[in-house]
Amino acid sequence: MDSLYFGPYRLEVASRSLYRGEEFIPLTPKVAETLFLLLEEAGRVVTKEQMLERVWPGVVVEEGGIANNISTLRKILNGEFGEEGAIATIPRRGYRFTAEVTTGQPSTPASTRAHPAAGERNTILVADIENKTGDPLFDGTIRQALALHLAQSPELEIMSDRKVHSVLAMMHKPGVPVLGEVALEICQRTGTRAAVTGSIFALGDEYVIGLYAIRADTGDTLVSEQARARGKGGVLQALDQAALNLRSKLGESIASVQKYAAQFDEVATSSLEALKAYATGRDIWLSHSENAAIPHMQRAIELDEHFVSAHSALAVMLNNMGQTARGAEHIQRAFDLRNRATERERLRIEAMYYDVMTGDLHRSLDAYRSALRAYPRDANMANNTANLYIILGQYEKALRDIKTALTYEHSSVVYGNYTQACLGLGLVEEAHEMIEQAFARGYDAFYHHADAYLDAFLRNDPAEQRRHLDAVAGREGEEDYMIALEASTEGYFGRFARARELSRRAVESALRSTSLEMAAIWRAESALRDLEAGYPELARKQAEEALGISRTRNLDGLAGMVLARTGDIDRAERLGADMEKAAPQATHVQRHWLPCIRGCVAMARGDWKAAVDALEPALPIEMGIPQPFISPGLYPPYLRAKAYAMGKQWSDALREYEKITSRPHLIRNQYQLPLSWLGASTALAALGRKDEAAAARARFDTIFQGADRSPRDWT
């Protein structure tokens, strides 16, 4: 029993994934398990006791949890099943699923099974192209070239590589060649109408490429195409012509085929060796990690420095690893070469350029939205749009777009951003379930372990925190993030000496992987933490060390705040001026780093009003996450609270502190939370609200009970 069918819906049993036709309907694991139980027992009453035992085994749950799950399912399903709906409540007993449920795929009229016109935008799987030449150079290479060519078309929707890897993992067949029955199963699981596959073989000094599209429901051949090339040098050109002919046969309009007919060597590379390195890098990236894939992308660029897709992919990998300076080099190169890219990739590169190079997040958002209008089922662009909304603190919009991305692609990065969007909205339980789903699909990227670590922190589960720290230990280019997270946790509990030692280890780990940018960031974060702990000289020394390791916007922002608050006002102002000159359009420079530096400078000069004014530009985005796991969250309201306290404006100071204390899901394991409880206590006492002040002080004392200094020493 692979799937259960009811009305227009299909529930994949193994993954508990719900589809309406081709559309994926995201469900949390608990809701999906509730639905599966109802479908298994269709026509029979499922008692509340059965649900508790099946959905929440061994956990004490209030009856409201069941009601919430049923309510969610009814909102999703009831529009298709008339006034009565599909789920009936049986008073004092439980629930019954009333619609017909079958285990076989419903019959479909022949007219709807014929291969669709391209304008219908039905998804096509580009399966593997079997290499019968005996030459490993063609392993994966022809398939990657074909996918890049077909992606030009705005009328054909190509299943992304991320989605293919995701479905293979769900099928428990990671790394298995996507041929024959495996290709058909992927199509059937995803509601994909057809797969394009084929082979390449040598015939004397010629290479023969055969391509054919097969129907997912029957395996019958829809259309086929063949091309011949004399020698290896002609293979990509021959593939181009075969792919153009195939697009026409698949129903793409003549006008579209003629308009989007760039030759492969014009929009990608003429080097088979570079294409092979690129294909290998993408495969490793999607099945393992960015860090392991980077050398292959670098090799592709060494072989063809004009290979725009390789520059673009490498830029994304480096940025995902936090190495924005190195990533910027390749984004700039991709932008310079963008006229050699396909239309879809050109739009993506331009949006990335505005994000990373100019830093203009709003212009980047506009570019992504424009691209999504042209390619509405592009999960990558929807995911990137959601990521920008997360950075800007617009979590409702982020969740909307990440749900769109998840409709088309269950990739690692989509789950990561879904988790961040949920945490931003305080949906801690849903974030936890997204983390579980990511691991259940076999994803092992460090950011999933970082999310899981923070989730465990919010749940007060030190053993689970340790498990995820251990999972990434020894992974070059990744373990420094986890060590830095542990340092933040130690700082949260007031164990600043231990936090400093862990930060030192994070710096050393980053340096071993030649990630100078991250080494500098970890040193600067340690400096800011030691400043709050009452060690200004040590903080200033570390800030200077950080500036000597690397220079980026994030680093200059962190160091500038430390230098301003430790008396080096001139240096802090120079850093700010240099940053403003270098990045006048950068959203986070203008609305985060410069306001924070200028606020710190004003407070260092004793001018609390000027500090409040300086921090005002940060208001629209201060609930955002400047860079996950790197930049301190909610820092503008933290500084604003300090400024108001300096001016004895206690009501205003309390309001700013409460922005932090009321959002543990955003501040997570950062020291600003306990110190904000301390600040709130002082403000409440000054306002004569003694009981509330005592309660706030008790929250601080509880967190700092194992601190280096007694909680009583903190005022």
CSV table of N, CA and C in Angstrom, one decimal, residues 96-197:
chain,number,residue,atom,x,y,z
A,96,ARG,N,-15.1,9.7,12.6
A,96,ARG,CA,-15.2,8.7,11.6
A,96,ARG,C,-14.9,9.4,10.2
A,97,PHE,N,-14.1,8.8,9.4
A,97,PHE,CA,-13.8,9.3,8.0
A,97,PHE,C,-14.9,8.7,7.1
A,98,THR,N,-15.7,9.6,6.5
A,98,THR,CA,-16.9,9.1,5.8
A,98,THR,C,-16.7,9.0,4.3
A,99,ALA,N,-15.7,9.6,3.7
A,99,ALA,CA,-15.5,9.5,2.3
A,99,ALA,C,-14.9,8.1,1.9
A,100,GLU,N,-15.0,7.8,0.6
A,100,GLU,CA,-14.5,6.5,0.1
A,100,GLU,C,-13.0,6.6,0.0
A,101,VAL,N,-12.3,5.6,0.5
A,101,VAL,CA,-10.8,5.5,0.4
A,101,VAL,C,-10.4,4.3,-0.4
A,102,THR,N,-9.5,4.4,-1.3
A,102,THR,CA,-9.0,3.3,-2.1
A,102,THR,C,-7.5,3.3,-2.1
A,103,THR,N,-7.0,2.1,-2.3
A,103,THR,CA,-5.5,1.9,-2.4
A,103,THR,C,-5.0,1.9,-3.8
A,104,GLY,N,-5.9,1.8,-4.8
A,104,GLY,CA,-5.4,1.9,-6.2
A,104,GLY,C,-5.6,3.2,-6.8
A,105,GLN,N,-4.8,3.6,-7.7
A,105,GLN,CA,-4.9,4.9,-8.3
A,105,GLN,C,-6.2,5.0,-9.1
A,106,PRO,N,-7.0,6.1,-8.8
A,106,PRO,CA,-8.3,6.2,-9.5
A,106,PRO,C,-8.1,6.3,-11.0
A,107,SER,N,-9.1,5.7,-11.7
A,107,SER,CA,-9.0,5.8,-13.2
A,107,SER,C,-9.1,7.2,-13.7
A,108,THR,N,-8.4,7.5,-14.7
A,108,THR,CA,-8.3,8.9,-15.3
A,108,THR,C,-8.7,8.8,-16.7
A,109,PRO,N,-9.6,9.7,-17.1
A,109,PRO,CA,-10.0,9.7,-18.5
A,109,PRO,C,-8.8,9.9,-19.5
A,110,ALA,N,-8.9,9.1,-20.6
A,110,ALA,CA,-7.8,9.1,-21.5
A,110,ALA,C,-7.4,10.5,-22.0
A,111,SER,N,-8.4,11.4,-22.1
A,111,SER,CA,-8.1,12.7,-22.6
A,111,SER,C,-7.2,13.5,-21.6
A,112,THR,N,-7.3,13.2,-20.3
A,112,THR,CA,-6.5,13.9,-19.4
A,112,THR,C,-5.1,13.3,-19.2
A,113,ARG,N,-5.0,12.1,-19.8
A,113,ARG,CA,-3.7,11.4,-19.6
A,113,ARG,C,-2.8,11.6,-20.8
A,114,ALA,N,-3.3,12.2,-21.9
A,114,ALA,CA,-2.4,12.5,-23.0
A,114,ALA,C,-1.4,13.5,-22.6
A,115,HIS,N,-0.3,13.5,-23.3
A,115,HIS,CA,0.8,14.4,-22.9
A,115,HIS,C,0.3,15.8,-23.1
A,116,PRO,N,0.5,16.7,-22.0
A,116,PRO,CA,-0.1,18.0,-22.0
A,116,PRO,C,0.6,19.0,-22.9
A,117,ALA,N,-0.1,20.0,-23.3
A,117,ALA,CA,0.6,21.1,-24.0
A,117,ALA,C,1.5,21.8,-23.0
A,118,ALA,N,2.6,22.3,-23.6
A,118,ALA,CA,3.6,22.9,-22.7
A,118,ALA,C,3.0,24.0,-21.9
A,119,GLY,N,2.0,24.8,-22.4
A,119,GLY,CA,1.4,25.9,-21.7
A,119,GLY,C,0.8,25.5,-20.4
A,120,GLU,N,0.4,24.2,-20.3
A,120,GLU,CA,-0.2,23.8,-19.0
A,120,GLU,C,0.8,23.7,-17.9
A,121,ARG,N,2.1,23.8,-18.2
A,121,ARG,CA,3.2,23.8,-17.2
A,121,ARG,C,3.2,22.6,-16.3
A,122,ASN,N,2.9,21.4,-16.9
A,122,ASN,CA,3.1,20.2,-16.1
A,122,ASN,C,4.5,19.9,-16.0
A,123,THR,N,4.9,19.3,-14.8
A,123,THR,CA,6.3,19.1,-14.5
A,123,THR,C,6.8,17.9,-15.3
A,124,ILE,N,8.1,18.0,-15.7
A,124,ILE,CA,8.8,16.9,-16.3
A,124,ILE,C,10.0,16.5,-15.5
A,125,LEU,N,10.2,15.2,-15.3
A,125,LEU,CA,11.4,14.7,-14.7
A,125,LEU,C,12.5,14.5,-15.7
A,126,VAL,N,13.6,15.1,-15.5
A,126,VAL,CA,14.8,14.8,-16.4
A,126,VAL,C,15.5,13.7,-15.6
A,127,ALA,N,15.3,12.5,-16.1
A,127,ALA,CA,15.9,11.3,-15.5
A,127,ALA,C,17.4,11.2,-16.0
A,128,ASP,N,18.1,10.1,-15.5
A,128,ASP,CA,19.4,9.9,-15.9
A,128,ASP,C,19.5,9.5,-17.4
A,129,ILE,N,20.6,9.9,-18.0
A,129,ILE,CA,20.9,9.4,-19.4
A,129,ILE,C,22.0,8.3,-19.3
A,130,GLU,N,21.6,7.1,-19.7
A,130,GLU,CA,22.5,6.0,-19.5
A,130,GLU,C,23.7,6.1,-20.3
A,131,ASN,N,24.9,6.0,-19.7
A,131,ASN,CA,26.2,6.1,-20.3
A,131,ASN,C,26.6,4.7,-20.8
A,132,LYS,N,26.5,4.5,-22.1
A,132,LYS,CA,26.9,3.2,-22.7
A,132,LYS,C,28.3,3.3,-23.4
A,133,THR,N,29.0,4.4,-23.2
A,133,THR,CA,30.2,4.6,-23.9
A,133,THR,C,31.4,4.0,-23.3
A,134,GLY,N,31.3,3.7,-22.0
A,134,GLY,CA,32.4,3.2,-21.2
A,134,GLY,C,33.3,4.3,-20.7
A,135,ASP,N,33.1,5.5,-21.1
A,135,ASP,CA,33.9,6.7,-20.7
A,135,ASP,C,33.2,7.4,-19.5
A,136,PRO,N,33.8,7.4,-18.3
A,136,PRO,CA,33.2,8.0,-17.1
A,136,PRO,C,33.0,9.5,-17.3
A,137,LEU,N,33.6,10.1,-18.3
A,137,LEU,CA,33.3,11.5,-18.5
A,137,LEU,C,31.8,11.8,-18.7
A,138,PHE,N,31.1,10.8,-19.2
A,138,PHE,CA,29.7,11.0,-19.6
A,138,PHE,C,28.8,10.6,-18.4
A,139,ASP,N,29.3,10.2,-17.3
A,139,ASP,CA,28.5,9.8,-16.2
A,139,ASP,C,27.8,11.1,-15.6
A,140,GLY,N,26.5,11.2,-15.7
A,140,GLY,CA,25.8,12.4,-15.2
A,140,GLY,C,26.0,13.6,-16.0
A,141,THR,N,26.9,13.7,-16.9
A,141,THR,CA,27.2,14.9,-17.6
A,141,THR,C,26.1,15.3,-18.6
A,142,ILE,N,25.6,14.3,-19.4
A,142,ILE,CA,24.6,14.5,-20.4
A,142,ILE,C,23.3,14.9,-19.8
A,143,ARG,N,23.0,14.2,-18.7
A,143,ARG,CA,21.7,14.5,-18.0
A,143,ARG,C,21.7,16.0,-17.5
A,144,GLN,N,22.9,16.4,-16.9
A,144,GLN,CA,23.0,17.8,-16.4
A,144,GLN,C,22.9,18.8,-17.5
A,145,ALA,N,23.5,18.5,-18.7
A,145,ALA,CA,23.4,19.4,-19.8
A,145,ALA,C,22.0,19.5,-20.3
A,146,LEU,N,21.3,18.4,-20.4
A,146,LEU,CA,19.9,18.4,-20.8
A,146,LEU,C,19.0,19.2,-19.9
A,147,ALA,N,19.2,19.0,-18.6
A,147,ALA,CA,18.4,19.8,-17.6
A,147,ALA,C,18.6,21.3,-17.8
A,148,LEU,N,19.9,21.7,-17.9
A,148,LEU,CA,20.2,23.1,-18.1
A,148,LEU,C,19.5,23.6,-19.4
A,149,HIS,N,19.6,22.8,-20.4
A,149,HIS,CA,18.9,23.3,-21.7
A,149,HIS,C,17.4,23.4,-21.5
A,150,LEU,N,16.8,22.4,-21.0
A,150,LEU,CA,15.3,22.4,-20.8
A,150,LEU,C,14.8,23.5,-19.9
A,151,ALA,N,15.7,23.9,-18.9
A,151,ALA,CA,15.3,24.9,-18.0
A,151,ALA,C,15.1,26.3,-18.6
A,152,GLN,N,15.6,26.4,-19.9
A,152,GLN,CA,15.4,27.7,-20.6
A,152,GLN,C,13.9,28.0,-20.8
A,153,SER,N,13.2,26.9,-21.0
A,153,SER,CA,11.8,27.0,-21.4
A,153,SER,C,10.9,27.6,-20.3
A,154,PRO,N,10.1,28.6,-20.6
A,154,PRO,CA,9.1,29.1,-19.6
A,154,PRO,C,7.8,28.2,-19.6
A,155,GLU,N,7.7,27.4,-20.7
A,155,GLU,CA,6.5,26.6,-20.8
A,155,GLU,C,6.7,25.1,-20.3
A,156,LEU,N,7.9,24.7,-20.1
A,156,LEU,CA,8.1,23.4,-19.5
A,156,LEU,C,8.6,23.6,-18.0
A,157,GLU,N,8.1,22.8,-17.1
A,157,GLU,CA,8.5,22.9,-15.7
A,157,GLU,C,9.3,21.7,-15.4
A,158,ILE,N,10.6,21.9,-15.1
A,158,ILE,CA,11.5,20.8,-14.9
A,158,ILE,C,11.6,20.5,-13.4
A,159,MET,N,11.4,19.3,-13.0
A,159,MET,CA,11.6,18.9,-11.6
A,159,MET,C,13.0,19.2,-11.2
A,160,SER,N,13.2,20.0,-10.1
A,160,SER,CA,14.5,20.4,-9.6
A,160,SER,C,15.3,19.2,-9.1
A,161,ASP,N,16.6,19.4,-9.2
A,161,ASP,CA,17.5,18.3,-8.7
A,161,ASP,C,17.3,18.1,-7.2
A,162,ARG,N,17.0,19.2,-6.5
A,162,ARG,CA,16.7,19.1,-5.0
A,162,ARG,C,15.6,18.2,-4.8
A,163,LYS,N,14.5,18.4,-5.6
A,163,LYS,CA,13.3,17.5,-5.4
A,163,LYS,C,13.6,16.1,-5.7
A,164,VAL,N,14.4,15.8,-6.8
A,164,VAL,CA,14.7,14.5,-7.1
A,164,VAL,C,15.4,13.8,-6.0
A,165,HIS,N,16.4,14.5,-5.4
A,165,HIS,CA,17.2,13.9,-4.3
A,165,HIS,C,16.3,13.7,-3.1
A,166,SER,N,15.4,14.6,-2.9
A,166,SER,CA,14.5,14.5,-1.7
A,166,SER,C,13.6,13.3,-1.9
A,167,VAL,N,13.0,13.0,-3.1
A,167,VAL,CA,12.1,11.9,-3.3
A,167,VAL,C,12.9,10.6,-3.2
A,168,LEU,N,14.1,10.6,-3.7
A,168,LEU,CA,15.0,9.4,-3.6
A,168,LEU,C,15.2,9.0,-2.1
A,169,ALA,N,15.5,10.0,-1.3
A,169,ALA,CA,15.7,9.8,0.1
A,169,ALA,C,14.5,9.2,0.7
A,170,MET,N,13.3,9.8,0.4
A,170,MET,CA,12.0,9.3,0.9
A,170,MET,C,11.8,7.9,0.5
A,171,MET,N,12.2,7.5,-0.7
A,171,MET,CA,12.1,6.1,-1.2
A,171,MET,C,13.1,5.2,-0.6
A,172,HIS,N,14.0,5.7,0.2
A,172,HIS,CA,15.1,5.0,0.8
A,172,HIS,C,16.0,4.4,-0.3
A,173,LYS,N,16.2,5.3,-1.4
A,173,LYS,CA,17.1,4.9,-2.5
A,173,LYS,C,18.1,6.0,-2.8
A,174,PRO,N,18.7,6.6,-1.8
A,174,PRO,CA,19.6,7.7,-2.2
A,174,PRO,C,20.8,7.3,-3.0
A,175,GLY,N,21.1,8.1,-4.1
A,175,GLY,CA,22.2,7.7,-4.9
A,175,GLY,C,21.9,6.7,-6.0
A,176,VAL,N,20.7,6.1,-6.0
A,176,VAL,CA,20.3,5.1,-7.0
A,176,VAL,C,20.1,5.9,-8.4
A,177,PRO,N,20.6,5.3,-9.5
A,177,PRO,CA,20.4,5.9,-10.8
A,177,PRO,C,18.9,6.1,-11.1
A,178,VAL,N,18.5,7.3,-11.6
A,178,VAL,CA,17.1,7.6,-11.9
A,178,VAL,C,16.8,7.1,-13.3
A,179,LEU,N,16.6,5.8,-13.4
A,179,LEU,CA,16.3,5.1,-14.7
A,179,LEU,C,15.1,4.1,-14.5
A,180,GLY,N,14.4,3.8,-15.5
A,180,GLY,CA,13.4,2.7,-15.5
A,180,GLY,C,12.4,2.9,-14.4
A,181,GLU,N,12.2,1.9,-13.6
A,181,GLU,CA,11.1,1.9,-12.6
A,181,GLU,C,11.4,2.9,-11.6
A,182,VAL,N,12.6,3.2,-11.3
A,182,VAL,CA,12.9,4.3,-10.3
A,182,VAL,C,12.4,5.6,-10.8
A,183,ALA,N,12.6,5.9,-12.0
A,183,ALA,CA,12.1,7.2,-12.6
A,183,ALA,C,10.6,7.3,-12.6
A,184,LEU,N,10.0,6.1,-13.0
A,184,LEU,CA,8.5,6.1,-13.0
A,184,LEU,C,7.9,6.3,-11.6
A,185,GLU,N,8.6,5.7,-10.6
A,185,GLU,CA,8.1,5.8,-9.2
A,185,GLU,C,8.2,7.2,-8.7
A,186,ILE,N,9.3,7.9,-9.1
A,186,ILE,CA,9.5,9.3,-8.7
A,186,ILE,C,8.3,10.1,-9.3
A,187,CYS,N,8.0,9.9,-10.6
A,187,CYS,CA,6.9,10.6,-11.2
A,187,CYS,C,5.6,10.3,-10.5
A,188,GLN,N,5.3,9.1,-10.2
A,188,GLN,CA,4.1,8.7,-9.6
A,188,GLN,C,3.9,9.3,-8.2
A,189,ARG,N,5.0,9.3,-7.4
A,189,ARG,CA,5.0,9.9,-6.1
A,189,ARG,C,4.8,11.4,-6.1
A,190,THR,N,5.2,12.1,-7.2
A,190,THR,CA,5.1,13.5,-7.2
A,190,THR,C,4.0,14.1,-8.2
A,191,GLY,N,3.3,13.1,-8.8
A,191,GLY,CA,2.2,13.6,-9.7
A,191,GLY,C,2.8,14.1,-11.0
A,192,THR,N,4.0,13.7,-11.3
A,192,THR,CA,4.6,14.2,-12.6
A,192,THR,C,4.1,13.4,-13.8
A,193,ARG,N,3.8,14.1,-14.9
A,193,ARG,CA,3.2,13.4,-16.0
A,193,ARG,C,4.2,12.6,-16.8
A,194,ALA,N,5.4,13.1,-17.0
A,194,ALA,CA,6.4,12.4,-17.9
A,194,ALA,C,7.8,12.5,-17.4
A,195,ALA,N,8.6,11.6,-17.9
A,195,ALA,CA,10.1,11.6,-17.6
A,195,ALA,C,10.8,11.6,-18.9
A,196,VAL,N,11.9,12.4,-19.0
A,196,VAL,CA,12.7,12.4,-20.2
A,196,VAL,C,14.0,11.6,-19.8
A,197,THR,N,14.3,10.6,-20.5
A,197,THR,CA,15.5,9.8,-20.2
A,197,THR,C,16.2,9.5,-21.6
